[in-house]
Coordinates of C-alpha atoms in Angstrom, one line a residue:
X12 CA -0.2 -0.2 0.3
X13 CA 3.1 2.2 -0.4
X14 CA 4.7 4.2 -3.0
X15 CA 7.1 1.3 -4.2
X16 CA 5.9 -2.4 -4.3
X17 CA 7.4 -6.0 -5.7
X18 CA 6.3 -8.3 -8.0
X19 CA 6.1 -11.7 -5.5
X20 CA 6.8 -13.9 -8.2
X21 CA 9.9 -12.1 -9.9
X22 CA 11.3 -9.9 -7.5
X23 CA 10.7 -6.6 -9.8
X24 CA 10.7 -3.3 -7.3
X25 CA 7.9 -1.0 -9.0
X26 CA 6.3 2.5 -8.5
X27 CA 2.6 2.0 -6.9
X28 CA 2.1 5.6 -6.2
X29 CA 3.6 9.0 -7.6
X30 CA 6.6 10.0 -6.1
X31 CA 7.2 13.6 -4.6
X32 CA 10.7 14.4 -4.4
X33 CA 9.8 17.6 -2.3
X34 CA 8.3 15.1 0.5
X35 CA 10.9 12.2 0.5
X36 CA 13.9 12.4 -1.2
X37 CA 15.3 8.5 -0.3
X38 CA 13.4 5.3 0.0
X39 CA 15.0 2.4 2.2
X40 CA 13.2 -0.9 1.1
X41 CA 13.7 -4.3 3.2
X42 CA 12.8 -7.4 0.9
X43 CA 12.4 -10.5 2.0
X44 CA 12.9 -13.5 -0.3
X45 CA 11.7 -17.0 0.6
X46 CA 11.2 -20.4 -1.1
X47 CA 8.8 -21.5 1.6
X48 CA 11.4 -23.1 3.9
X49 CA 14.1 -20.7 3.9
X50 CA 14.2 -16.7 3.7
X51 CA 16.7 -14.0 3.5
X52 CA 16.5 -10.1 3.7
X53 CA 18.1 -7.4 1.7
X54 CA 17.9 -3.4 2.6
X55 CA 17.6 -1.4 -0.7
X56 CA 18.2 2.0 -1.0
X57 CA 16.2 4.2 -3.8
X58 CA 17.0 7.6 -4.5
X59 CA 14.4 9.9 -6.0
X60 CA 15.6 12.1 -8.6
X61 CA 14.2 15.7 -8.9
X62 CA 11.9 17.1 -11.4
X63 CA 11.1 20.9 -11.7
X64 CA 7.8 20.8 -11.2
X65 CA 7.5 23.8 -8.9
X66 CA 7.2 27.3 -10.0
X67 CA 9.0 30.0 -7.5
X68 CA 6.8 31.5 -5.5
X69 CA 7.3 34.9 -3.7
X70 CA 6.6 35.3 0.0
X71 CA 4.1 37.8 -0.7
X72 CA 1.9 38.7 -3.6
X73 CA 2.3 42.3 -3.5
X74 CA 5.7 44.5 -2.5
X75 CA 5.4 47.8 -1.2
X76 CA 8.3 50.2 -1.2
X77 CA 9.2 53.9 -1.0
X78 CA 12.0 56.3 -2.3
X79 CA 12.5 59.9 -1.6
X80 CA 12.4 62.2 -4.6
X81 CA 15.5 63.8 -5.8
X82 CA 17.9 60.7 -4.7
X83 CA 19.1 57.7 -6.9
X84 CA 21.3 55.1 -6.6
X85 CA 19.5 53.6 -3.7
X86 CA 18.0 50.1 -3.1
X87 CA 14.3 50.1 -2.8
X88 CA 13.8 46.7 -1.4
X89 CA 14.9 42.9 -1.7
X90 CA 12.6 40.8 -2.9
X91 CA 12.0 37.2 -1.0
X92 CA 11.3 34.1 -2.8
X93 CA 10.7 30.3 -1.9
X94 CA 11.9 27.9 -4.6
X95 CA 11.0 24.6 -3.7
X96 CA 12.7 22.9 -6.7
X97 CA 16.4 23.4 -6.3
X98 CA 18.1 25.6 -8.5
X99 CA 19.3 29.3 -9.0
X100 CA 17.0 32.0 -9.5
X101 CA 16.9 35.0 -12.1
X102 CA 14.8 38.4 -11.6
X103 CA 13.5 40.5 -13.9
X104 CA 11.4 43.7 -13.7
X105 CA 8.8 44.6 -16.0
X106 CA 6.4 47.8 -16.7
X107 CA 6.8 51.3 -17.5
X108 CA 10.0 52.8 -16.1
X109 CA 11.5 49.3 -15.7
X110 CA 14.5 50.3 -18.0
X111 CA 15.1 54.0 -17.7
X112 CA 14.1 54.6 -14.1
X113 CA 14.3 51.3 -12.2
X114 CA 16.5 48.4 -12.2
X115 CA 16.7 45.1 -10.3
X116 CA 19.8 42.8 -9.7
X117 CA 19.0 39.9 -11.4
X118 CA 21.1 37.6 -8.8
X119 CA 19.8 39.4 -5.6
X120 CA 16.6 40.6 -6.5
X121 CA 17.4 44.2 -5.2
X122 CA 15.8 46.9 -6.7
X123 CA 17.3 50.5 -7.3
X124 CA 16.2 53.5 -8.9
X125 CA 18.8 54.7 -10.9
X126 CA 17.9 58.5 -11.9
X127 CA 16.4 61.2 -9.7
X128 CA 12.5 61.0 -9.1
X129 CA 10.1 63.9 -8.9
X130 CA 7.1 63.1 -7.0
X131 CA 5.1 66.0 -8.5
X132 CA 5.9 64.1 -11.7
X133 CA 4.9 60.8 -10.7
X134 CA 4.1 59.8 -7.2
X135 CA 3.3 55.9 -7.7
X136 CA 5.0 53.2 -9.5
X137 CA 3.9 49.6 -10.5
X138 CA 6.1 47.0 -11.8
X139 CA 5.7 43.3 -12.3
X140 CA 8.7 41.3 -10.9
X141 CA 9.5 37.5 -12.4
X142 CA 11.4 35.0 -10.7
X143 CA 12.4 32.2 -13.1
X144 CA 14.4 29.0 -11.9
X145 CA 17.0 27.0 -13.3
X146 CA 18.9 29.9 -14.0
X147 CA 16.4 31.6 -16.1
X148 CA 15.4 28.9 -18.3
X149 CA 12.7 27.2 -16.0
X150 CA 9.5 27.8 -14.7
X151 CA 8.2 31.2 -13.4
X152 CA 6.6 33.0 -10.7
X153 CA 5.6 36.5 -10.4
X154 CA 4.5 39.6 -7.8
X155 CA 3.4 42.8 -8.1
X156 CA 5.7 45.8 -7.0
X157 CA 4.4 49.3 -5.8
X158 CA 6.8 52.1 -5.2
X159 CA 5.7 55.2 -3.5
X160 CA 7.9 58.6 -4.3
X161 CA 8.3 60.1 -0.7
X162 CA 8.0 63.9 -0.9
X163 CA 10.2 66.8 0.1
X164 CA 9.3 70.2 0.1
X165 CA 10.5 71.4 -3.2
X166 CA 7.9 73.2 -4.7
X167 CA 6.9 77.1 -3.9
X168 CA 3.2 78.0 -3.7
X169 CA 1.7 79.8 -6.7
X170 CA -1.6 81.5 -7.2
X171 CA -3.4 80.0 -10.0
X172 CA -5.1 83.3 -10.9
X173 CA -1.7 85.1 -11.7
X174 CA -0.7 86.9 -13.9
X175 CA -3.9 88.3 -15.1
X176 CA -6.9 86.7 -13.7
X177 CA -6.3 87.9 -9.9
X178 CA -9.3 90.4 -9.8
X179 CA -12.2 91.2 -7.6
X180 CA -15.0 93.5 -7.0
X181 CA -17.1 95.2 -4.1
X182 CA -19.7 97.7 -4.5
X183 CA -18.7 101.3 -2.8
X184 CA -19.9 101.8 0.7
X185 CA -20.1 98.2 1.4
X186 CA -20.0 97.2 4.9
X187 CA -17.3 95.9 7.1
X188 CA -16.6 92.0 6.5
X189 CA -17.9 92.2 3.0
X190 CA -16.4 89.6 0.8
X191 CA -14.6 90.7 -2.0
X192 CA -12.7 88.0 -3.6
X193 CA -10.3 84.9 -2.9
X194 CA -6.7 84.2 -3.7
X195 CA -6.5 80.9 -4.0
X196 CA -2.9 79.3 -4.3
X197 CA -1.6 75.9 -4.9
X198 CA 1.5 73.7 -3.8
X199 CA 2.4 70.8 -5.7
X200 CA 3.9 69.0 -2.9
X201 CA 1.9 66.1 -1.2
X202 CA -0.7 67.3 1.2
X203 CA -0.6 64.0 3.3
X204 CA 3.1 64.4 4.2
X205 CA 3.7 67.1 7.0
X206 CA 3.3 70.3 6.4
X207 CA 4.5 70.8 2.9
X208 CA 1.4 71.9 1.1
X209 CA -0.3 73.4 4.0
X210 CA -0.6 77.1 3.2
X211 CA -1.3 80.2 4.9
X212 CA -1.8 83.5 3.7
X213 CA -1.3 87.3 4.6
X214 CA -1.5 90.5 3.0
X215 CA 2.2 92.1 2.5
X216 CA 1.1 95.1 0.8
X217 CA -2.2 96.6 1.9
X218 CA -4.1 99.7 1.3
X219 CA -4.4 102.3 4.0
X220 CA -7.3 104.4 4.4
X221 CA -7.3 108.3 5.3
X222 CA -6.9 107.2 9.0
X223 CA -3.9 105.0 8.3
X224 CA -5.4 101.8 8.8
X225 CA -5.6 98.8 6.5
X226 CA -8.9 98.6 4.0
X227 CA -8.6 95.0 3.6
X228 CA -8.2 91.8 5.5
X229 CA -7.5 88.2 4.4
X230 CA -8.6 84.9 6.1
X231 CA -5.0 83.2 6.7
X232 CA -6.3 80.0 6.3
X233 CA -8.5 80.2 3.0
X234 CA -7.2 83.5 1.2
X235 CA -10.7 85.2 1.4
X236 CA -10.1 88.9 1.2
X237 CA -12.7 91.2 3.2
X238 CA -13.4 94.6 3.5
X239 CA -12.2 96.2 6.8
X240 CA -14.0 99.2 6.8
X241 CA -17.1 100.7 4.7
X242 CA -14.9 103.5 3.3
X243 CA -14.8 102.5 -0.4
X244 CA -15.7 105.5 -2.9
X245 CA -15.5 104.4 -6.6
X246 CA -15.6 108.4 -7.3
X247 CA -12.3 108.7 -5.2
X248 CA -10.4 105.5 -6.2
X249 CA -11.7 103.1 -8.8
X250 CA -9.3 100.2 -8.3
X251 CA -7.0 99.0 -5.4
X252 CA -4.1 96.7 -5.4
X253 CA -2.9 94.2 -2.8
X254 CA 0.4 92.2 -2.6
X255 CA -0.8 88.6 -1.0
X256 CA 1.8 86.0 0.2
X257 CA 1.0 82.3 0.1
X258 CA 3.4 80.2 2.6
X259 CA 3.9 76.7 2.7
X260 CA 4.7 74.8 6.1
X261 CA 8.1 74.5 5.1
X262 CA 8.7 78.2 4.6
X263 CA 8.7 78.5 1.1
X264 CA 6.3 81.4 -0.4
X265 CA 4.9 82.5 -3.4
X266 CA 3.2 86.2 -3.7
X267 CA 0.4 87.4 -6.1
X268 CA -1.3 91.0 -6.8
X269 CA -5.1 90.9 -6.2
X270 CA -7.0 93.8 -8.4
X271 CA -10.0 94.9 -6.3
X272 CA -12.5 97.1 -8.6
X273 CA -14.9 99.3 -6.8
X274 CA -18.0 98.4 -8.8
X275 CA -21.4 100.0 -9.7
X276 CA -24.3 97.6 -9.9
X277 CA -25.6 97.4 -13.7
X278 CA -28.5 96.4 -15.4
X279 CA -29.4 96.6 -19.5
X280 CA -32.0 99.0 -20.4
X281 CA -34.0 96.0 -22.2
X282 CA -33.9 93.7 -19.0
X283 CA -37.5 91.9 -18.4
X284 CA -39.2 93.0 -15.3
X285 CA -38.5 91.0 -12.2
X286 CA -34.9 90.4 -13.3
X287 CA -32.4 90.5 -10.6
X288 CA -30.4 94.0 -10.2
X289 CA -28.1 93.4 -7.2
X290 CA -27.9 91.6 -3.8
X291 CA -27.5 93.0 -0.5
X292 CA -26.6 91.7 2.7
X293 CA -25.7 92.8 6.3
X294 CA -24.5 91.5 9.3
X295 CA -25.9 91.6 13.0
X296 CA -24.3 90.4 16.0
X297 CA -27.5 89.9 18.1
X298 CA -29.3 86.7 17.8
X299 CA -32.9 85.4 17.6
X300 CA -35.6 87.9 16.9
X301 CA -33.2 91.0 17.4
X302 CA -31.1 89.8 14.4
X303 CA -34.0 89.3 11.7
X304 CA -33.1 91.9 9.1
X305 CA -35.6 94.1 6.8
X306 CA -34.3 95.7 3.8
X307 CA -36.1 98.5 2.1
X308 CA -35.4 101.2 -0.6
X309 CA -35.9 104.6 1.0
X310 CA -34.4 107.0 -1.8
X311 CA -33.1 107.4 -5.3
X312 CA -36.1 106.0 -6.9
X313 CA -38.9 108.4 -7.4
X314 CA -40.7 106.4 -10.4
X315 CA -40.7 103.3 -8.4
X316 CA -38.8 101.3 -11.3
X317 CA -37.2 99.1 -8.6
X318 CA -38.4 97.1 -5.7
X319 CA -37.1 94.9 -3.1
X320 CA -37.1 91.4 -1.9
X321 CA -36.4 90.1 1.5
X322 CA -34.9 87.0 2.2
X323 CA -35.4 86.2 6.0
X324 CA -33.6 82.9 6.0
X325 CA -30.3 84.5 4.7
X326 CA -30.5 87.7 6.0
X327 CA -30.0 89.5 2.4
X328 CA -32.3 91.2 0.0
X329 CA -32.4 91.0 -3.9
X330 CA -33.1 94.5 -5.6
X331 CA -35.4 93.5 -8.7
X332 CA -37.0 95.5 -11.7
X333 CA -40.4 96.6 -11.4
X334 CA -41.1 98.5 -14.6
X335 CA -39.2 98.5 -18.2
X336 CA -36.4 101.0 -18.2
X337 CA -35.7 103.7 -21.0
X338 CA -32.1 104.7 -21.3
X339 CA -33.1 107.6 -23.5
X340 CA -35.1 109.1 -20.7
X341 CA -32.2 111.0 -18.6
X342 CA -33.7 110.3 -15.3
X343 CA -33.7 106.4 -15.9
X344 CA -30.0 106.3 -16.8
X345 CA -28.7 106.0 -13.0
X346 CA -30.5 105.1 -9.8
X347 CA -28.7 106.6 -6.8
X348 CA -30.3 104.1 -4.2
X349 CA -30.5 104.5 -0.5
X350 CA -30.9 101.1 0.9
X351 CA -32.2 100.8 4.6
X352 CA -31.6 97.6 6.8
X353 CA -33.1 97.6 10.2
X354 CA -33.6 94.9 13.1
X355 CA -36.6 95.5 16.2
X356 CA -34.3 98.3 17.6
X357 CA -31.7 99.6 15.3
X358 CA -31.1 100.6 11.6
X359 CA -28.7 101.5 8.9
X360 CA -28.2 102.6 5.6
X361 CA -26.1 102.1 2.4
X362 CA -26.0 103.8 -1.0
X363 CA -25.4 101.7 -4.1
X364 CA -25.3 103.5 -7.4
X365 CA -27.2 101.5 -10.3
X366 CA -26.3 102.1 -13.8
X367 CA -28.5 101.4 -16.6
X368 CA -26.6 100.0 -19.6
X369 CA -27.9 101.5 -23.3
X370 CA -29.6 98.5 -25.5
X371 CA -29.4 98.8 -29.1
X372 CA -33.0 99.5 -29.6
X373 CA -33.0 102.3 -32.2
X374 CA -32.1 102.4 -35.5
X375 CA -30.2 105.1 -37.4
X376 CA -33.0 107.6 -38.7
X377 CA -32.6 110.1 -41.6
X378 CA -34.7 113.1 -41.9
X379 CA -35.8 112.8 -45.3
X380 CA -36.6 109.5 -46.9
X381 CA -34.9 111.3 -50.5
X382 CA -32.3 113.8 -50.9
X383 CA -32.1 115.9 -54.4
X384 CA -28.4 117.1 -54.7
X385 CA -27.6 119.9 -56.6
X386 CA -26.7 119.2 -60.3
X387 CA -23.2 119.6 -61.3
X388 CA -20.9 119.0 -64.1
X389 CA -19.7 115.8 -65.2
X390 CA -16.1 116.9 -65.3
X391 CA -16.4 117.3 -61.3
X392 CA -12.7 116.2 -59.9
X393 CA -12.5 113.4 -57.6
X394 CA -12.8 114.4 -53.9
X395 CA -15.4 117.0 -54.6
X396 CA -18.0 117.2 -52.0
X397 CA -21.6 116.4 -53.7
X398 CA -23.8 116.6 -50.5
X399 CA -24.1 115.9 -47.1
X400 CA -26.6 113.5 -45.4
X401 CA -26.9 113.3 -41.4
X402 CA -28.3 110.4 -39.7
X403 CA -29.4 110.4 -35.7
X404 CA -29.5 107.5 -33.2
X405 CA -30.9 107.9 -29.9
X406 CA -29.0 105.2 -28.4
X407 CA -25.5 106.0 -27.0
X408 CA -22.1 104.7 -26.8
X409 CA -21.3 102.2 -29.8
X410 CA -25.0 101.8 -30.1
X411 CA -25.2 105.3 -31.3
X412 CA -22.0 105.3 -33.2
X413 CA -23.0 105.9 -36.8
X414 CA -21.0 104.3 -39.8
X415 CA -21.9 105.5 -43.3
X416 CA -21.7 103.6 -46.6
X417 CA -23.1 103.5 -50.1
X418 CA -24.6 100.4 -51.3
X419 CA -23.0 98.8 -53.8
X420 CA -25.9 97.8 -56.2
X421 CA -26.7 101.5 -56.3
X422 CA -23.4 102.6 -57.3
X423 CA -21.9 99.4 -59.4
X424 CA -19.0 101.6 -61.0
X425 CA -17.9 102.9 -57.3
X426 CA -17.9 106.2 -58.6
X427 CA -19.1 107.8 -55.3
X428 CA -18.2 107.4 -51.5
X429 CA -19.1 108.7 -48.2
X430 CA -17.1 109.7 -45.1
X431 CA -17.9 109.6 -41.4
X432 CA -19.2 112.9 -41.5
X433 CA -21.8 111.8 -44.1
X434 CA -20.1 114.0 -47.0
X435 CA -21.2 112.1 -50.4
X436 CA -18.0 112.8 -52.7
X437 CA -17.0 112.0 -56.2
X438 CA -14.7 109.1 -56.1
X439 CA -13.9 108.5 -59.6
X440 CA -14.2 110.2 -63.1
X441 CA -17.9 110.8 -64.4
X442 CA -19.0 110.5 -67.6
X443 CA -22.6 111.9 -68.5
X444 CA -22.7 109.9 -71.6
X445 CA -22.6 106.6 -69.9
X446 CA -24.6 107.4 -66.8
X447 CA -26.8 110.8 -66.4
X448 CA -28.5 109.9 -63.1
X449 CA -27.7 108.2 -60.1
X450 CA -30.2 106.7 -57.1
X451 CA -27.5 106.5 -54.5
X452 CA -28.5 104.4 -51.6
X453 CA -26.7 105.7 -48.4
X454 CA -26.9 103.2 -45.4
X455 CA -26.3 104.2 -41.9
X456 CA -25.4 101.6 -39.4
X457 CA -24.7 101.8 -35.6
X458 CA -22.1 99.8 -33.9
X459 CA -24.4 97.8 -31.5
X460 CA -24.4 94.3 -31.4
X461 CA -26.4 93.4 -33.7
X462 CA -26.2 96.6 -35.5
X463 CA -29.5 98.5 -36.5
X464 CA -29.6 100.3 -39.9
X465 CA -31.2 103.1 -41.8
X466 CA -31.0 104.6 -45.3
X467 CA -31.5 107.4 -47.6
X468 CA -31.9 107.7 -51.3
X469 CA -29.8 110.4 -52.6
X470 CA -30.8 111.5 -56.1
X471 CA -27.7 112.9 -58.5
X472 CA -28.3 114.5 -62.0
X473 CA -24.9 115.2 -63.8
X474 CA -24.7 118.3 -66.0
X475 CA -23.3 118.0 -69.6
X476 CA -19.8 119.2 -70.5
X477 CA -19.0 119.9 -73.9
X478 CA -16.4 116.9 -74.2
X479 CA -17.8 115.3 -77.4
X480 CA -17.0 116.3 -80.9
X481 CA -19.7 115.6 -83.4
X482 CA -19.5 112.5 -85.4
X483 CA -20.9 111.0 -88.5
X484 CA -24.6 109.7 -87.8
X485 CA -23.7 106.5 -90.1
X486 CA -20.6 104.7 -91.2
X487 CA -20.9 106.1 -94.7
X488 CA -19.3 104.1 -97.6
X489 CA -19.8 106.2 -100.7
X490 CA -18.7 105.5 -104.4
X491 CA -18.0 107.5 -107.2
X492 CA -17.9 106.0 -110.7
X493 CA -14.8 106.6 -112.7
X494 CA -15.3 108.3 -116.3
X495 CA -18.5 109.8 -115.1
X496 CA -19.2 113.5 -116.3
X497 CA -18.5 115.9 -113.1
X498 CA -19.3 118.1 -111.5
X499 CA -21.7 115.6 -109.6
X500 CA -23.1 115.3 -106.0
X501 CA -21.7 112.3 -104.3
X502 CA -24.5 109.6 -103.0
X503 CA -23.6 108.7 -99.4
X504 CA -25.9 105.9 -99.4
X505 CA -28.7 104.6 -101.9
X506 CA -31.1 106.7 -101.0
X507 CA -29.6 110.0 -100.0
X508 CA -27.1 112.5 -101.1
X509 CA -27.0 114.2 -97.6
X510 CA -24.1 113.8 -94.9
X511 CA -25.4 113.8 -91.4
X512 CA -23.9 114.1 -88.0
X513 CA -24.8 113.5 -84.5
X514 CA -23.3 114.7 -80.9
X515 CA -23.5 112.3 -77.7
X516 CA -23.5 115.5 -75.8
X517 CA -26.9 117.2 -74.9
X518 CA -28.9 119.6 -77.1
X519 CA -27.5 122.6 -75.8
X520 CA -23.9 121.2 -76.9
X521 CA -24.8 119.8 -79.9
X522 CA -26.9 120.8 -83.3
X523 CA -26.7 123.1 -85.2
X524 CA -23.5 121.7 -86.7
X525 CA -21.3 123.3 -89.1
X526 CA -19.3 121.3 -91.8
X527 CA -16.0 122.4 -93.4
X528 CA -12.9 121.0 -95.2
X529 CA -9.5 121.5 -93.3
X530 CA -7.8 124.6 -94.8
X531 CA -5.2 122.3 -96.7
X532 CA -7.9 120.8 -98.4
X533 CA -10.1 123.7 -99.1
X534 CA -8.7 124.3 -102.8
X535 CA -8.6 120.9 -103.8
X536 CA -9.6 120.1 -107.1
X537 CA -10.8 116.4 -106.3
X538 CA -14.0 117.1 -103.9
X539 CA -16.0 120.3 -102.6
X540 CA -18.2 120.4 -99.5
X541 CA -21.4 122.4 -98.9
X542 CA -23.0 122.9 -95.7
X543 CA -26.3 123.0 -96.1
X544 CA -26.7 124.9 -92.8
X545 CA -29.5 122.4 -91.7
X546 CA -27.4 119.8 -89.9
X547 CA -26.6 118.2 -93.5
X548 CA -23.8 118.8 -96.2
X549 CA -23.2 117.5 -99.6
X550 CA -19.9 116.3 -100.9
X551 CA -19.5 117.3 -105.2
X552 CA -17.0 115.3 -107.3
X553 CA -14.9 117.9 -109.1
X554 CA -13.5 116.0 -111.9
X555 CA -13.7 112.5 -113.7
X556 CA -11.7 110.0 -111.9
X557 CA -9.4 107.2 -113.2
X558 CA -9.5 104.1 -111.0
X559 CA -6.4 102.5 -112.3
X560 CA -4.7 105.8 -111.1
X561 CA -6.5 106.1 -107.5
X562 CA -9.0 103.8 -106.2
X563 CA -9.6 105.4 -103.0
X564 CA -9.9 108.9 -101.7
X565 CA -9.9 110.0 -97.8
X566 CA -11.7 113.0 -97.2
X567 CA -11.5 114.8 -94.1
X568 CA -14.4 116.7 -92.6
X569 CA -14.4 119.1 -89.8
X570 CA -17.9 119.1 -87.7
X571 CA -18.1 121.6 -85.3
X572 CA -21.1 121.7 -82.6
X573 CA -22.8 124.9 -80.6
X574 CA -21.4 124.5 -77.5
X575 CA -19.7 127.2 -75.8
X576 CA -17.2 126.9 -76.5
X577 CA -17.7 124.8 -79.6
X578 CA -16.0 121.4 -79.8
X579 CA -15.1 120.1 -83.2
X580 CA -13.8 116.9 -84.4
X581 CA -12.3 116.0 -87.9
X582 CA -13.9 112.7 -89.3
X583 CA -12.7 111.1 -92.5
X584 CA -15.2 110.1 -95.2
X585 CA -13.8 107.2 -97.3
X586 CA -14.8 107.6 -101.0
X587 CA -14.2 104.6 -103.4
X588 CA -13.9 105.3 -107.1
X589 CA -16.0 102.6 -109.0
X590 CA -14.6 100.3 -111.7
X591 CA -15.6 100.5 -115.4
X592 CA -14.6 98.1 -118.0
X593 CA -12.6 100.7 -119.9
X594 CA -8.9 99.0 -120.5
X595 CA -8.3 96.3 -123.3
X596 CA -6.3 93.0 -123.2
X597 CA -2.4 93.1 -123.1
X598 CA 0.1 90.5 -123.8
X599 CA 2.2 89.5 -120.7
X600 CA 4.4 86.5 -119.8
X601 CA 5.3 84.6 -116.6
X602 CA 8.1 82.3 -115.7
X603 CA 7.4 79.5 -113.8
X604 CA 9.9 76.8 -112.5
X605 CA 8.7 73.5 -112.5
X606 CA 11.5 70.6 -110.7
X607 CA 11.4 67.1 -111.6
X608 CA 10.2 64.7 -109.2
X609 CA 11.7 61.7 -111.0
X610 CA 11.5 58.2 -109.0
X611 CA 9.4 59.8 -106.3
X612 CA 6.0 59.1 -105.9
X613 CA 3.6 62.1 -106.8
X614 CA -0.2 62.8 -107.3
X615 CA 0.5 65.2 -109.6
X616 CA 0.2 65.1 -113.5
X617 CA 2.9 62.1 -114.7
X618 CA 4.3 64.0 -117.4
X619 CA 5.9 66.3 -114.8
X620 CA 7.9 63.4 -113.7
X621 CA 10.5 63.5 -116.6
X622 CA 10.5 67.2 -117.1
X623 CA 13.3 69.4 -115.5
X624 CA 11.8 72.7 -116.0
X625 CA 9.5 74.0 -118.8
X626 CA 9.2 77.6 -120.1
X627 CA 5.6 78.7 -120.5
X628 CA 4.6 81.9 -122.4
X629 CA 1.0 83.1 -122.4
X630 CA -0.6 85.5 -124.4

């Protein structure tokens, strides 16, 4: 029934049950041999050989260690491992930071930090430790390692609001102990270790009143700043600057500057009825019924635009809007309220200035819908003022600040502009012959959000300047036949012998026209011109022409209008000499060279292939 047994017939010893090297390494067997009459004994020693069937086991599942920040090269701790099987163990470290921050002695299991640590960068490290038997080639066991980095006081306190946001505000005439703001500082050291991150506050640069006493105080534990005395006057000083120090338990300090603004309460003009304007509070050293406070408005609101709502539980009150406001009424732009607070026996008053903020509830308005500008000549230089428009806006500030512009669709060529004073000016060269009348839409926009707009139409008529000379009414192309009897009036077209003109300027700068030839052409023997004094002219051919000598004549004609001063232009009339069959044939010759293409493919006449050249004479 044991682990070993023997065959009775053969004496063979065999394993009857599994052997465990870790329990029994040597078995001693007493063996009896008998033939029924005689017997003998023998002692057999059997050594059990070890098999690596047990993984290394750490003494605990999680190891906890610690190291002081900013120190390196120190041993954190040494691991303890139970290895049931015999054989060398090898240790290895795994996880983030296992190579560059921590290392392990593979033979002893000692863990070291080989660079300086910063707790504020990382306060806790976690690794997995592997232990492998048989010199690193056998079975493995593992455990977790947690390393805490101990804090030292290496960080100074700093104010989170610095450098730009350490701002607070308080109403003028606020009573003593009124909360103004909180200066909150942070220390990156460990708050759970000593006093490294325990902060205390104090004001190192306070503001003095006219009596030489401090105007503000600070709670040393939480950094809240309070009013010491109710002597704040916005009209005297709009803001104050305090230097505040935060000190940790190790003596390191940081400073910040607190900016305290003396504020007035404000409410937008378009606020809804029952909107909150401001909250007021008061303190009473009494208790019970004697400390129940009641607030009321006793002055500064003659039209009863405001009312006050008491909160008995919190000993405060809220000023609310009772009636709609109109900033455009002077007496509703500001309320200098006198608020009274009283208990059963005593009372106190405070003055609070409430400013009404203008809302952009009015559009710019022009006095007229249309403005007729005084007519002016088309050659008016750029920069000349045409007319002036003015818009008004009942709002104030940016809401009433007007910017003028010309709508682009009313002036597509950008020929006019308007300045900030409402002067409509010529921006580019004008031409009455292109556009004679303008209907400019001038828009006035305020600078509110969103902007309000108004518009006016400016009507502009341009006066004509005699800046265009007369021109032919049509593109005349007269023909005079050669060999005809002369003199003869030239036909301008198929139906008329009259030459007409037109002028793109206005009528006063147009007809009647005068026609003439240039001085150097007046004695011409070819053509003459007759001004008919009715805005027409006729051209007379004075001689018989030979087309073979001259085919075309270019006749300059000077046309003048009736403007003051008159404007003239020279127009060229092109007269073509018509051809008649008045010449006989004459002999002539032409030399033509034809090159041989012998041996080459050609689509032309095959007889050309063998010719070198031919002389051809035609008659």
